[in-house]
């Protein structure tokens, strides 16, 4: 039990600090301006839990075999697509579709975007390395909690912004952020693939 707690504590600290200022915080903030808070939080829990779980399970030995640059390029294209999609004018009847449509598409968007954007990122590498050296369950619990804590700071900031800034401005700014993140991810992936 002591090994599990030590692993959880070390993983929490390492992942939390590693996430500060990372693109996932910017994404979480952006999602919080577009979707309900519970949708964003649930999406973060699913994506982060799966990502850290995969990282710990795979471990450092197999980490180099995964095509992370190609996955990062796919994430970049997805971000650019989200950015362009957000720029299209809102339909007047979207509110009539109700919360079920928002919940299902929002949840899928959050989970997919967060998972792909963080795949192969420093958080995953930290969890892989720690998973090979510390108690795997402790690393998974601590790493998931650390990343979630860092991203929730951004979610609450995004929810605060959404209440104070007009929806049209939020839509254009969040679309711009998705486009910027997508372009940066694409440059990073293409640079790595060219080497």
Tab-separated table of C-alpha atoms in Angstrom:
chain	number	residue	atom	x	y	z
A	1	UNK	CA	0.000	0.000	0.000
A	2	UNK	CA	2.882	2.340	0.761
A	3	UNK	CA	4.360	1.804	-2.728
A	4	UNK	CA	0.996	2.667	-4.281
A	5	UNK	CA	0.687	5.888	-2.280
A	6	UNK	CA	4.261	6.951	-3.021
A	7	UNK	CA	3.736	6.276	-6.732
A	8	UNK	CA	0.449	8.194	-6.699
A	9	UNK	CA	2.004	11.178	-4.934
A	10	UNK	CA	5.054	11.337	-7.193
A	11	UNK	CA	2.942	10.878	-10.342
A	12	UNK	CA	0.450	13.540	-9.230
A	13	UNK	CA	3.215	16.102	-8.693
A	14	UNK	CA	5.114	15.277	-11.884
A	15	UNK	CA	2.044	15.275	-14.145
A	16	UNK	CA	0.447	18.334	-12.511
A	17	UNK	CA	3.620	20.380	-12.979
A	18	UNK	CA	4.100	18.981	-16.483
A	19	UNK	CA	0.599	20.095	-17.471
A	20	UNK	CA	0.898	23.679	-16.255
A	21	UNK	CA	0.846	25.886	-19.331
A	22	UNK	CA	0.399	22.901	-21.658
A	23	UNK	CA	-1.933	22.929	-24.654
A	24	UNK	CA	-4.406	20.673	-22.852
A	25	UNK	CA	-5.143	23.490	-20.401
A	26	UNK	CA	-5.855	25.818	-23.310
A	27	UNK	CA	-8.085	23.158	-24.851
A	28	UNK	CA	-9.931	22.607	-21.565
A	29	UNK	CA	-10.507	26.351	-21.243
A	30	UNK	CA	-11.822	26.499	-24.804
A	31	UNK	CA	-14.123	23.516	-24.299
A	32	UNK	CA	-15.509	25.114	-21.131
A	33	UNK	CA	-16.614	28.131	-23.175
A	34	UNK	CA	-18.463	25.928	-25.685
A	35	UNK	CA	-19.967	23.048	-23.705
A	36	UNK	CA	-21.601	22.450	-20.349
A	37	UNK	CA	-19.176	22.089	-17.487
A	38	UNK	CA	-20.288	18.540	-16.636
A	39	UNK	CA	-19.777	17.493	-20.282
A	40	UNK	CA	-16.247	18.911	-20.294
A	41	UNK	CA	-15.349	17.398	-16.921
A	42	UNK	CA	-16.706	13.963	-17.894
A	43	UNK	CA	-14.831	14.144	-21.197
A	44	UNK	CA	-11.623	15.085	-19.398
A	45	UNK	CA	-12.000	12.241	-16.893
A	46	UNK	CA	-12.546	9.684	-19.681
A	47	UNK	CA	-9.736	10.953	-21.930
A	48	UNK	CA	-7.207	11.478	-19.149
A	49	UNK	CA	-7.990	8.178	-17.439
A	50	UNK	CA	-7.627	6.310	-20.734
A	51	UNK	CA	-4.464	8.161	-21.753
A	52	UNK	CA	-2.669	7.701	-18.439
A	53	UNK	CA	-3.887	4.096	-18.234
A	54	UNK	CA	-2.547	3.370	-21.712
A	55	UNK	CA	0.726	5.099	-20.888
A	56	UNK	CA	1.267	3.113	-17.726
A	57	UNK	CA	0.197	-0.126	-19.414
A	58	UNK	CA	2.463	0.274	-22.389
A	59	UNK	CA	5.445	1.363	-20.323
A	60	UNK	CA	8.698	2.838	-21.480
A	61	UNK	CA	9.803	-0.291	-23.392
A	62	UNK	CA	7.059	-0.126	-26.023
A	63	UNK	CA	6.706	3.659	-26.086
A	64	UNK	CA	9.117	4.092	-28.982
A	65	UNK	CA	7.163	1.697	-31.214
A	66	UNK	CA	3.968	3.810	-31.303
A	67	UNK	CA	3.616	6.138	-34.312
A	68	UNK	CA	3.095	9.230	-32.162
A	69	UNK	CA	4.062	11.694	-34.916
A	70	UNK	CA	1.338	10.362	-37.225
A	71	UNK	CA	-1.163	10.448	-34.368
A	72	UNK	CA	-0.118	14.034	-33.604
A	73	UNK	CA	-0.667	14.933	-37.276
A	74	UNK	CA	-4.161	13.380	-37.160
A	75	UNK	CA	-4.881	15.419	-34.025
A	76	UNK	CA	-3.685	18.557	-35.815
A	77	UNK	CA	-6.065	17.963	-38.712
A	78	UNK	CA	-8.891	17.329	-36.265
A	79	UNK	CA	-8.175	20.611	-34.457
A	80	UNK	CA	-8.133	22.524	-37.716
A	81	UNK	CA	-11.453	20.874	-38.601
A	82	UNK	CA	-12.946	21.881	-35.220
A	83	UNK	CA	-11.704	25.426	-35.757
A	84	UNK	CA	-13.261	25.678	-39.208
A	85	UNK	CA	-16.468	24.038	-37.993
A	86	UNK	CA	-16.734	26.606	-35.199
A	87	UNK	CA	-16.518	29.467	-37.696
A	88	UNK	CA	-19.669	28.432	-39.555
A	89	UNK	CA	-22.765	30.413	-38.563
A	90	UNK	CA	-24.953	28.925	-35.864
A	91	UNK	CA	-28.316	27.545	-36.982
A	92	UNK	CA	-31.326	29.113	-35.361
A	93	UNK	CA	-32.895	25.773	-34.514
A	94	UNK	CA	-29.914	24.315	-32.641
A	95	UNK	CA	-31.457	25.122	-29.289
A	96	UNK	CA	-34.489	23.043	-30.241
A	97	UNK	CA	-32.268	19.994	-30.542
A	98	UNK	CA	-31.811	20.079	-26.788
A	99	UNK	CA	-29.084	19.026	-24.410
A	100	UNK	CA	-28.849	15.424	-25.617
A	101	UNK	CA	-27.265	16.452	-28.921
A	102	UNK	CA	-24.884	18.862	-27.157
A	103	UNK	CA	-23.961	16.280	-24.572
A	104	UNK	CA	-23.215	13.501	-27.031
A	105	UNK	CA	-21.315	15.575	-29.589
A	106	UNK	CA	-19.593	17.682	-26.932
A	107	UNK	CA	-18.483	14.650	-24.956
A	108	UNK	CA	-17.156	12.900	-28.049
A	109	UNK	CA	-15.351	16.074	-29.122
A	110	UNK	CA	-13.712	16.588	-25.717
A	111	UNK	CA	-12.659	12.949	-25.301
A	112	UNK	CA	-11.292	12.576	-28.831
A	113	UNK	CA	-9.513	15.922	-28.952
A	114	UNK	CA	-7.906	15.598	-25.527
A	115	UNK	CA	-6.790	12.020	-26.100
A	116	UNK	CA	-5.284	12.635	-29.537
A	117	UNK	CA	-3.660	15.937	-28.609
A	118	UNK	CA	-1.970	14.471	-25.564
A	119	UNK	CA	-0.989	11.184	-27.227
A	120	UNK	CA	2.800	11.145	-27.324
A	121	UNK	CA	3.022	14.385	-25.344
A	122	UNK	CA	5.212	14.875	-22.279
A	123	UNK	CA	2.410	13.730	-19.962
A	124	UNK	CA	2.240	10.365	-21.678
A	125	UNK	CA	6.018	10.023	-21.635
A	126	UNK	CA	6.131	10.917	-17.922
A	127	UNK	CA	3.472	8.284	-17.168
A	128	UNK	CA	5.245	5.666	-19.312
A	129	UNK	CA	8.537	6.243	-17.559
A	130	UNK	CA	6.992	6.240	-14.120
A	131	UNK	CA	4.884	3.180	-14.955
A	132	UNK	CA	8.042	1.199	-15.563
A	133	UNK	CA	9.617	2.281	-12.253
A	134	UNK	CA	6.771	2.722	-9.761
A	135	UNK	CA	3.600	0.897	-8.751
A	136	UNK	CA	1.458	1.027	-11.949
A	137	UNK	CA	-1.879	1.558	-10.184
A	138	UNK	CA	-0.415	4.382	-8.124
A	139	UNK	CA	1.019	6.039	-11.230
A	140	UNK	CA	-2.344	5.738	-12.984
A	141	UNK	CA	-4.271	7.201	-10.024
A	142	UNK	CA	-1.788	9.977	-9.320
A	143	UNK	CA	-1.151	10.835	-12.966
A	144	UNK	CA	-4.853	10.963	-13.784
A	145	UNK	CA	-5.571	13.126	-10.731
A	146	UNK	CA	-2.633	15.440	-11.487
A	147	UNK	CA	-3.597	16.026	-15.106
A	148	UNK	CA	-7.269	16.417	-14.211
A	149	UNK	CA	-6.440	18.940	-11.472
A	150	UNK	CA	-4.349	21.045	-13.859
A	151	UNK	CA	-6.989	20.953	-16.582
A	152	UNK	CA	-9.847	21.709	-14.176
A	153	UNK	CA	-8.165	24.997	-13.318
A	154	UNK	CA	-8.596	25.924	-16.974
A	155	UNK	CA	-12.171	24.587	-17.116
A	156	UNK	CA	-13.277	26.850	-14.278
A	157	UNK	CA	-11.531	29.809	-15.904
A	158	UNK	CA	-13.307	29.005	-19.182
A	159	UNK	CA	-16.701	28.785	-17.483
A	160	UNK	CA	-16.082	32.169	-15.868
A	161	UNK	CA	-15.201	33.659	-19.263
A	162	UNK	CA	-18.295	32.133	-20.904
A	163	UNK	CA	-20.577	33.962	-18.465
A	164	UNK	CA	-19.004	37.358	-19.154
A	165	UNK	CA	-18.239	37.458	-22.891
A	166	UNK	CA	-20.797	37.322	-25.738
A	167	UNK	CA	-21.255	33.894	-27.324
A	168	UNK	CA	-20.283	35.084	-30.810
A	169	UNK	CA	-16.931	36.401	-29.546
A	170	UNK	CA	-16.304	33.145	-27.670
A	171	UNK	CA	-17.116	31.136	-30.810
A	172	UNK	CA	-14.627	33.076	-32.949
A	173	UNK	CA	-11.910	33.104	-30.305
A	174	UNK	CA	-12.281	29.383	-29.541
A	175	UNK	CA	-12.290	28.578	-33.273
A	176	UNK	CA	-9.130	30.646	-33.626
A	177	UNK	CA	-7.517	28.784	-30.736
A	178	UNK	CA	-8.402	25.423	-32.302
A	179	UNK	CA	-6.883	26.584	-35.593
A	180	UNK	CA	-3.708	27.817	-33.872
A	181	UNK	CA	-3.326	24.604	-31.857
A	182	UNK	CA	-3.972	22.562	-35.013
A	183	UNK	CA	-1.363	24.442	-37.035
A	184	UNK	CA	1.214	24.193	-34.222
A	185	UNK	CA	0.573	20.455	-33.826
A	186	UNK	CA	0.841	19.991	-37.601
A	187	UNK	CA	4.167	21.861	-37.729
A	188	UNK	CA	5.473	19.815	-34.798
A	189	UNK	CA	4.349	16.516	-36.367
A	190	UNK	CA	5.596	17.346	-39.867
A	191	UNK	CA	8.948	18.487	-38.498
A	192	UNK	CA	9.334	15.237	-36.556
A	193	UNK	CA	8.257	13.140	-39.569
A	194	UNK	CA	10.747	14.968	-41.832
A	195	UNK	CA	13.679	14.056	-39.545
